[in-house]
Tab-separated table of C-alpha atoms and ligand atoms in Angstrom:
chain	number	residue	atom	x	y	z
A	1	UNK	CA	-212.205	-16.313	-13.445
A	2	UNK	CA	-214.772	-14.987	-15.870
A	3	UNK	CA	-215.202	-14.342	-19.121
A	4	UNK	CA	-215.706	-11.007	-19.767
A	5	UNK	CA	-217.141	-9.078	-16.818
A	6	UNK	CA	-218.272	-6.448	-19.424
A	7	UNK	CA	-220.919	-9.302	-21.439
A	8	UNK	CA	-222.396	-10.487	-17.745
A	9	UNK	CA	-223.227	-6.805	-16.276
A	10	UNK	CA	-227.395	-8.110	-16.598
A	11	UNK	CA	-226.798	-11.510	-15.507
A	12	UNK	CA	-225.349	-10.025	-12.625
A	13	UNK	CA	-227.753	-7.440	-11.779
A	14	UNK	CA	-230.562	-9.735	-11.402
A	15	UNK	CA	-228.090	-11.680	-9.103
A	16	UNK	CA	-227.950	-8.715	-7.071
A	17	UNK	CA	-231.576	-8.151	-7.339
A	18	UNK	CA	-232.005	-11.887	-6.132
A	19	UNK	CA	-229.701	-12.294	-3.432
A	20	UNK	CA	-228.552	-15.187	-5.600
A	21	UNK	CA	-226.095	-17.232	-3.538
A	22	UNK	CA	-224.742	-19.419	-5.900
A	23	UNK	CA	-222.577	-15.867	-6.791
A	24	UNK	CA	-220.863	-15.850	-4.324
A	25	UNK	CA	-217.094	-15.538	-5.454
A	26	UNK	CA	-217.794	-15.053	-9.106
A	27	UNK	CA	-217.845	-10.959	-8.852
A	28	UNK	CA	-218.057	-8.170	-6.683
A	29	UNK	CA	-219.888	-5.310	-6.292
A	30	UNK	CA	-218.049	-1.636	-6.092
A	31	UNK	CA	-220.575	0.906	-4.925
A	32	UNK	CA	-219.623	4.246	-6.277
A	33	UNK	CA	-221.057	6.519	-4.183
A	34	UNK	CA	-220.117	4.757	-0.767
A	35	UNK	CA	-216.546	3.129	-1.817
A	36	UNK	CA	-217.526	0.191	-0.251
A	37	UNK	CA	-217.286	-3.410	-2.460
A	38	UNK	CA	-219.546	-6.237	-1.580
A	39	UNK	CA	-220.455	-9.939	-2.638
A	40	UNK	CA	-223.384	-10.616	-4.831
A	41	UNK	CA	-225.508	-11.372	-1.393
A	42	UNK	CA	-224.743	-8.661	1.022
A	43	UNK	CA	-227.671	-7.896	3.161
A	44	UNK	CA	-227.080	-3.881	2.690
A	45	UNK	CA	-229.977	-1.507	0.913
A	46	UNK	CA	-229.185	-2.199	-2.434
A	47	UNK	CA	-227.319	0.725	-4.514
A	48	UNK	CA	-228.781	2.126	-7.862
A	49	UNK	CA	-227.337	0.319	-10.556
A	50	UNK	CA	-225.988	3.569	-12.368
A	51	UNK	CA	-223.484	4.451	-9.171
A	52	UNK	CA	-222.285	0.527	-9.478
A	53	UNK	CA	-219.559	-0.984	-11.324
A	54	UNK	CA	-218.461	-4.960	-11.569
A	55	UNK	CA	-214.912	-6.453	-10.646
A	56	UNK	CA	-213.816	-10.565	-11.049
A	57	UNK	CA	-212.260	-10.241	-8.012
A	58	UNK	CA	-211.157	-8.600	-4.312
A	59	UNK	CA	-208.309	-7.552	-5.248
A	60	UNK	CA	-209.558	-5.235	-8.188
A	61	UNK	CA	-211.830	-4.005	-6.171
A	62	UNK	CA	-208.963	-2.645	-3.630
A	63	UNK	CA	-207.145	-1.297	-6.697
A	64	UNK	CA	-210.203	0.195	-8.337
A	65	UNK	CA	-210.163	2.230	-4.506
A	66	UNK	CA	-212.613	0.357	-2.629
A	67	UNK	CA	-212.523	-1.133	0.421
A	68	UNK	CA	-214.441	-3.932	1.884
A	69	UNK	CA	-217.933	-3.988	3.303
A	70	UNK	CA	-217.899	-4.547	6.942
A	71	UNK	CA	-221.420	-6.360	6.446
A	72	UNK	CA	-220.537	-9.107	3.581
A	73	UNK	CA	-216.773	-8.929	4.243
A	74	UNK	CA	-216.443	-9.458	0.417
A	75	UNK	CA	-212.829	-10.475	0.942
A	76	UNK	CA	-213.990	-13.895	1.965
A	77	UNK	CA	-216.051	-15.142	0.077
A	78	UNK	CA	-213.539	-17.550	-1.309
A	79	UNK	CA	-213.386	-19.158	1.568
A	80	UNK	CA	-213.174	-19.565	5.349
A	81	UNK	CA	-210.612	-16.707	6.593
A	82	UNK	CA	-208.247	-17.727	8.867
A	83	UNK	CA	-208.934	-15.652	12.335
A	84	UNK	CA	-205.738	-14.267	11.789
A	85	UNK	CA	-206.427	-13.204	8.656
A	86	UNK	CA	-209.422	-11.914	9.044
A	87	UNK	CA	-207.924	-9.587	12.258
A	88	UNK	CA	-205.510	-8.472	10.460
A	89	UNK	CA	-207.374	-7.299	7.412
A	90	UNK	CA	-209.815	-5.519	10.404
A	91	UNK	CA	-207.209	-4.050	11.450
A	92	UNK	CA	-206.056	-2.601	8.164
A	93	UNK	CA	-210.113	-1.667	8.241
A	94	UNK	CA	-210.346	-0.072	11.415
A	95	UNK	CA	-208.254	2.679	10.211
A	96	UNK	CA	-206.876	2.279	6.613
A	97	UNK	CA	-204.427	5.497	6.451
A	98	UNK	CA	-202.371	3.975	8.838
A	99	UNK	CA	-199.557	1.681	8.014
A	100	UNK	CA	-199.431	-1.099	10.610
A	101	UNK	CA	-195.880	-2.397	10.683
A	102	UNK	CA	-193.720	-5.450	12.643
A	103	UNK	CA	-193.964	-3.611	15.411
A	104	UNK	CA	-197.278	-2.831	15.805
A	105	UNK	CA	-198.617	-6.675	14.726
A	106	UNK	CA	-196.008	-7.830	18.111
A	107	UNK	CA	-198.106	-5.753	19.766
A	108	UNK	CA	-200.965	-7.620	18.665
A	109	UNK	CA	-199.132	-10.437	19.509
A	110	UNK	CA	-199.366	-11.497	16.371
A	111	UNK	CA	-196.270	-13.411	14.914
A	112	UNK	CA	-195.064	-11.001	11.529
A	113	UNK	CA	-193.681	-13.620	9.559
A	114	UNK	CA	-196.560	-16.135	10.433
A	115	UNK	CA	-198.994	-13.511	9.243
A	116	UNK	CA	-196.500	-12.400	6.258
A	117	UNK	CA	-197.000	-16.159	4.916
A	118	UNK	CA	-200.532	-16.385	5.994
A	119	UNK	CA	-201.689	-13.712	4.136
A	120	UNK	CA	-199.852	-14.213	0.893
A	121	UNK	CA	-200.992	-17.737	0.100
A	122	UNK	CA	-204.324	-16.522	0.853
A	123	UNK	CA	-205.305	-13.570	-0.513
A	124	UNK	CA	-202.122	-14.163	-3.582
A	125	UNK	CA	-200.629	-11.057	-2.352
A	126	UNK	CA	-198.530	-9.737	0.825
A	127	UNK	CA	-199.364	-7.609	3.550
A	128	UNK	CA	-197.652	-4.824	2.770
A	129	UNK	CA	-198.754	-5.381	-0.475
A	130	UNK	CA	-202.811	-5.123	0.466
A	131	UNK	CA	-202.109	-2.000	2.939
A	132	UNK	CA	-200.701	0.041	-0.002
A	133	UNK	CA	-202.717	-1.417	-2.813
A	134	UNK	CA	-205.629	0.226	-0.189
A	135	UNK	CA	-203.761	3.252	0.492
A	136	UNK	CA	-202.803	3.743	-3.190
A	137	UNK	CA	-206.152	2.869	-4.389
A	138	UNK	CA	-207.985	4.798	-2.242
A	139	UNK	CA	-205.320	8.010	-3.079
A	140	UNK	CA	-205.165	7.977	-6.725
A	141	UNK	CA	-209.412	7.547	-7.120
A	142	UNK	CA	-209.119	10.794	-5.214
A	143	UNK	CA	-206.714	12.734	-7.548
A	144	UNK	CA	-208.177	11.347	-10.423
A	145	UNK	CA	-211.965	12.423	-8.798
A	146	UNK	CA	-209.762	16.357	-8.801
A	147	UNK	CA	-208.988	16.608	-4.972
A	148	UNK	CA	-205.765	18.449	-4.132
A	149	UNK	CA	-202.880	15.989	-3.908
A	150	UNK	CA	-201.866	17.416	-0.590
A	151	UNK	CA	-205.313	17.072	0.762
A	152	UNK	CA	-205.530	13.466	-0.584
A	153	UNK	CA	-202.024	12.713	0.733
A	154	UNK	CA	-202.988	13.572	4.372
A	155	UNK	CA	-206.438	11.465	3.637
A	156	UNK	CA	-204.308	8.593	2.900
A	157	UNK	CA	-201.805	9.053	6.460
A	158	UNK	CA	-199.123	9.922	4.038
A	159	UNK	CA	-196.631	11.323	6.619
A	160	UNK	CA	-195.041	14.043	4.273
A	161	UNK	CA	-195.887	15.026	0.687
A	162	UNK	CA	-192.515	13.755	-0.595
A	163	UNK	CA	-193.651	10.325	1.621
A	164	UNK	CA	-196.813	10.610	-0.475
A	165	UNK	CA	-194.495	11.213	-3.895
A	166	UNK	CA	-192.264	8.305	-3.713
A	167	UNK	CA	-194.508	6.135	-3.328
A	168	UNK	CA	-196.610	6.921	-5.892
A	169	UNK	CA	-193.382	7.353	-8.048
A	170	UNK	CA	-192.637	3.816	-6.223
A	171	UNK	CA	-195.620	1.672	-7.570
A	172	UNK	CA	-197.089	3.419	-11.023
A	173	UNK	CA	-194.295	5.474	-11.946
A	174	UNK	CA	-195.506	8.901	-12.360
A	175	UNK	CA	-195.594	11.562	-9.508
A	176	UNK	CA	-199.781	12.453	-8.691
A	177	UNK	CA	-199.860	15.637	-9.857
A	178	UNK	CA	-198.443	13.983	-14.072
A	179	UNK	CA	-200.747	11.299	-13.876
A	180	UNK	CA	-202.439	12.836	-16.425
A	181	UNK	CA	-199.971	13.893	-18.707
A	182	UNK	CA	-197.689	11.799	-19.553
A	183	UNK	CA	-197.276	7.870	-21.818
A	184	UNK	CA	-199.237	5.694	-19.969
A	185	UNK	CA	-198.702	1.802	-19.208
A	186	UNK	CA	-201.959	0.483	-17.522
A	187	UNK	CA	-201.877	-2.142	-14.725
A	188	UNK	CA	-203.523	-4.365	-13.773
A	189	UNK	CA	-203.858	-6.559	-11.370
A	190	UNK	CA	-205.673	-9.958	-12.087
A	191	UNK	CA	-206.458	-13.266	-9.681
A	192	UNK	CA	-206.622	-16.319	-11.145
A	193	UNK	CA	-206.837	-20.045	-9.171
A	194	UNK	CA	-202.471	-19.763	-8.618
A	195	UNK	CA	-202.683	-16.874	-8.084
A	196	UNK	CA	-201.960	-12.619	-8.916
A	197	UNK	CA	-200.930	-12.034	-12.427
A	198	UNK	CA	-199.945	-8.269	-13.011
A	199	UNK	CA	-200.871	-7.109	-16.302
A	200	UNK	CA	-198.974	-3.870	-18.092
A	201	UNK	CA	-200.864	-2.607	-21.232
A	202	UNK	CA	-201.277	0.537	-24.054
A	203	UNK	CA	-202.738	0.636	-27.779
A	204	UNK	CA	-199.357	-1.211	-29.022
A	205	UNK	CA	-200.492	-4.316	-27.067
A	206	UNK	CA	-199.694	-6.310	-23.867
A	207	UNK	CA	-195.795	-5.890	-22.351
A	208	UNK	CA	-195.858	-7.789	-19.816
A	209	UNK	CA	-197.309	-10.861	-17.939
A	210	UNK	CA	-196.914	-12.243	-14.882
A	211	UNK	CA	-196.962	-13.742	-11.690
A	212	UNK	CA	-197.363	-10.597	-9.614
A	213	UNK	CA	-194.288	-12.091	-7.209
A	214	UNK	CA	-192.309	-14.401	-10.114
A	215	UNK	CA	-189.019	-14.055	-9.837
A	216	UNK	CA	-187.071	-10.714	-11.602
A	217	UNK	CA	-190.519	-9.231	-11.695
A	218	UNK	CA	-189.740	-5.775	-9.913
A	219	UNK	CA	-186.458	-5.550	-11.823
A	220	UNK	CA	-188.318	-5.940	-15.234
A	221	UNK	CA	-190.576	-3.335	-14.405
A	222	UNK	CA	-187.858	-0.471	-13.598
A	223	UNK	CA	-185.896	-1.746	-16.686
A	224	UNK	CA	-189.055	-1.670	-19.104
A	225	UNK	CA	-190.021	2.391	-17.035
A	226	UNK	CA	-186.410	3.310	-17.725
A	227	UNK	CA	-186.221	2.341	-21.615
A	228	UNK	CA	-189.767	3.843	-22.324
A	229	UNK	CA	-190.037	6.711	-19.963
A	230	UNK	CA	-193.377	5.562	-19.630
A	231	UNK	CA	-195.299	5.941	-16.574
A	232	UNK	CA	-197.198	2.763	-15.663
A	233	UNK	CA	-200.315	3.528	-13.146
A	234	UNK	CA	-203.258	1.277	-12.456
A	235	UNK	CA	-206.325	2.073	-14.755
A	236	UNK	CA	-208.468	1.096	-17.538
A	237	UNK	CA	-207.374	-0.491	-20.813
A	238	UNK	CA	-209.004	-2.732	-23.744
A	239	UNK	CA	-206.295	-4.782	-23.979
A	240	UNK	CA	-206.516	-5.890	-20.206
A	241	UNK	CA	-210.198	-6.770	-20.337
A	242	UNK	CA	-208.987	-8.798	-23.692
A	243	UNK	CA	-205.919	-10.648	-21.229
A	244	UNK	CA	-208.488	-11.024	-18.793
A	245	UNK	CA	-211.620	-12.228	-20.212
A	246	UNK	CA	-208.919	-14.938	-22.237
A	247	UNK	CA	-207.067	-15.715	-18.975
A	248	UNK	CA	-210.365	-15.852	-17.483
A	249	UNK	CA	-211.087	-18.849	-20.349
A	250	UNK	CA	-207.434	-20.323	-19.871
A	251	UNK	CA	-208.013	-21.350	-16.658
A	252	UNK	CA	-211.730	-22.490	-17.189
A	253	UNK	CA	-210.234	-24.732	-19.703
A	254	UNK	CA	-211.808	-23.184	-23.007
A	255	UNK	CA	-209.296	-21.910	-24.992
A	256	UNK	CA	-205.324	-22.442	-24.509
A	257	UNK	CA	-203.676	-20.118	-27.547
A	258	UNK	CA	-204.512	-16.410	-26.908
A	259	UNK	CA	-205.341	-13.361	-29.212
A	260	UNK	CA	-203.751	-10.743	-28.019
A	261	UNK	CA	-202.445	-7.658	-29.642
A	262	UNK	CA	-198.701	-8.022	-28.148
A	263	UNK	CA	-196.512	-5.500	-27.800
A	264	UNK	CA	-192.952	-5.575	-29.515
A	265	UNK	CA	-190.746	-5.777	-26.786
A	266	UNK	CA	-187.138	-7.440	-26.937
A	267	UNK	CA	-184.287	-8.091	-28.904
A	268	UNK	CA	-184.165	-9.961	-32.236
A	269	UNK	CA	-182.772	-13.275	-31.236
A	270	UNK	CA	-185.556	-13.215	-27.999
A	271	UNK	CA	-188.290	-12.178	-30.330
A	272	UNK	CA	-187.419	-14.839	-32.732
A	273	UNK	CA	-187.208	-18.366	-29.458
A	274	UNK	CA	-190.206	-16.094	-28.357
A	275	UNK	CA	-192.140	-16.703	-31.453
A	276	UNK	CA	-190.959	-20.621	-31.510
A	277	UNK	CA	-192.712	-20.694	-27.801
A	278	UNK	CA	-195.891	-19.208	-29.705
A	279	UNK	CA	-195.675	-22.561	-31.738
A	280	UNK	CA	-195.506	-25.121	-29.231
A	281	UNK	CA	-198.581	-26.866	-29.150
A	282	UNK	CA	-201.049	-26.636	-25.893
A	283	UNK	CA	-200.768	-30.029	-23.985
A	284	UNK	CA	-196.400	-30.866	-25.700
A	285	UNK	CA	-193.601	-30.191	-24.580
A	286	UNK	CA	-190.578	-29.135	-26.253
A	287	UNK	CA	-185.984	-29.191	-25.011
A	288	UNK	CA	-183.598	-25.860	-25.204
A	289	UNK	CA	-182.438	-28.106	-27.980
A	290	UNK	CA	-185.313	-28.209	-29.992
A	291	UNK	CA	-186.003	-24.408	-29.553
A	292	UNK	CA	-182.395	-23.890	-31.023
A	293	UNK	CA	-183.077	-25.806	-33.717
A	294	UNK	CA	-186.004	-24.756	-34.822
A	295	UNK	CA	-185.142	-20.647	-34.796
A	296	UNK	CA	-181.933	-21.990	-36.575
A	297	UNK	CA	-179.489	-22.048	-33.886
A	298	UNK	CA	-178.377	-25.271	-33.175
A	299	UNK	CA	-175.798	-24.590	-31.231
A	300	UNK	CA	-177.058	-21.536	-28.554
A	301	UNK	CA	-178.496	-23.834	-25.900
A	302	UNK	CA	-178.085	-21.651	-23.165
A	303	UNK	CA	-178.187	-18.707	-24.953
A	304	UNK	CA	-182.499	-19.829	-25.191
A	305	UNK	CA	-182.714	-20.341	-21.827
A	306	UNK	CA	-182.138	-17.655	-21.427
A	307	UNK	CA	-184.463	-15.911	-23.802
A	308	UNK	CA	-186.489	-18.089	-22.370
A	309	UNK	CA	-186.270	-16.881	-18.986
A	310	UNK	CA	-186.090	-13.744	-20.285
A	311	UNK	CA	-190.015	-13.767	-21.343
A	312	UNK	CA	-192.349	-11.746	-19.085
A	313	UNK	CA	-195.573	-12.226	-20.490
A	314	UNK	CA	-195.793	-16.133	-18.802
A	315	UNK	CA	-199.176	-18.189	-20.137
A	316	UNK	CA	-199.588	-16.169	-23.305
A	317	UNK	CA	-195.946	-16.707	-24.523
A	318	UNK	CA	-195.757	-20.289	-23.630
A	319	UNK	CA	-192.318	-20.484	-21.939
A	320	UNK	CA	-193.668	-22.787	-19.438
A	321	UNK	CA	-194.540	-25.611	-22.576
A	322	UNK	CA	-189.749	-25.394	-22.235
A	323	UNK	CA	-188.791	-28.768	-19.624
A	324	UNK	CA	-185.080	-30.182	-19.882
A	325	UNK	CA	-184.086	-32.715	-22.988
A	326	UNK	CA	-184.389	-35.086	-20.106
A	327	UNK	CA	-187.559	-34.303	-19.349
A	328	UNK	CA	-186.826	-32.281	-15.882
A	329	UNK	CA	-188.727	-29.328	-14.922
A	330	UNK	CA	-185.551	-26.705	-14.788
A	331	UNK	CA	-186.371	-23.523	-13.919
A	332	UNK	CA	-189.608	-20.790	-14.017
A	333	UNK	CA	-189.982	-17.940	-13.221
A	334	UNK	CA	-193.272	-18.236	-11.515
A	335	UNK	CA	-191.618	-21.883	-9.687
A	336	UNK	CA	-191.772	-25.294	-10.651
A	337	UNK	CA	-195.234	-26.029	-9.398
A	338	UNK	CA	-196.926	-23.353	-11.509
A	339	UNK	CA	-195.002	-24.640	-14.307
A	340	UNK	CA	-196.384	-28.393	-14.049
A	341	UNK	CA	-199.675	-27.007	-12.537
A	342	UNK	CA	-200.215	-25.503	-16.899
A	343	UNK	CA	-198.705	-28.262	-18.051
A	344	UNK	CA	-200.659	-30.557	-16.724
A	345	UNK	CA	-203.756	-28.337	-17.014
A	346	UNK	CA	-203.241	-28.308	-20.509
A	347	UNK	CA	-202.591	-31.826	-20.846
A	348	UNK	CA	-206.114	-32.792	-19.966
A	349	UNK	CA	-207.322	-29.439	-22.169
A	350	UNK	CA	-205.531	-30.740	-25.503
A	351	UNK	CA	-206.851	-34.653	-24.327
A	352	UNK	CA	-210.911	-32.930	-24.476
A	353	UNK	CA	-210.373	-31.595	-27.650
B	1	ZN	ZN1	-221.885	-5.495	1.653
């Protein structure tokens, strides 16, 4: 993770010119004219400055519609990709519009459940999600550029118009032809050392900020969509830039609290609980009982625990700082390993300050 990319574009451009290998994994560069993204040290011919855009992670570049460069293989930048995953990734790139199913994997002599597990661990997204992101990202880019929906659908291997619309609607909430006319919540996948985070925001602030694989996230997004009738589309928004920047600083140990605008969400009770969570200093923990007392409802411990679990703006609203009265970690939507990591990290950062 890095601080805001836009502040560092000149620096990155310089690093590209020098093919500076110390920037490997720090930024990725999408070339608009070819639709390919590269790592900083790609040996391919240099694109023009006005034809490139920078990304903090391969995942962001994929969702913006770019495909990985075959020469510098930017998905590999963060370490050595296991051979199996490299083979899979290669298979997708051989024919990006094709949908590889379990059957196809078996034909290739690959055990589907092993592949799924490894893919998830290494790339922070499932194999299915990678394929979808790759296809939908490029389909959306084509729709935005003015391609006819039908052409786009044929180019991206969706068998029927309804199949394409369904896939689009399922992921982003609007049928392709309507992508520009409804109110949009903008979505971004943000990579972190602990895995990918999904952020949703609009002008009123942040709606969702949580682990992509967090328990209940899909249900929460469906609920949000039903309630607001907003479409959810991958896109750019200043709040997302800010979220990306601030969470980068958080993981780098440079900040423990956030200044992000927050969209108004939840019941009155939930909002009181979340406000109390925001008052727990980093490096410290509170029990559910403490929070119940703090909001003047000392007997509502269970309701407090529920409201804590209903927070879908993790880390920003630090529900991970609430633990059991006996000191046990108890639950966390993103998994106890992450909760422990976040608490350890914050303790270290708080000690330094
Ligand atoms: Zn390259």
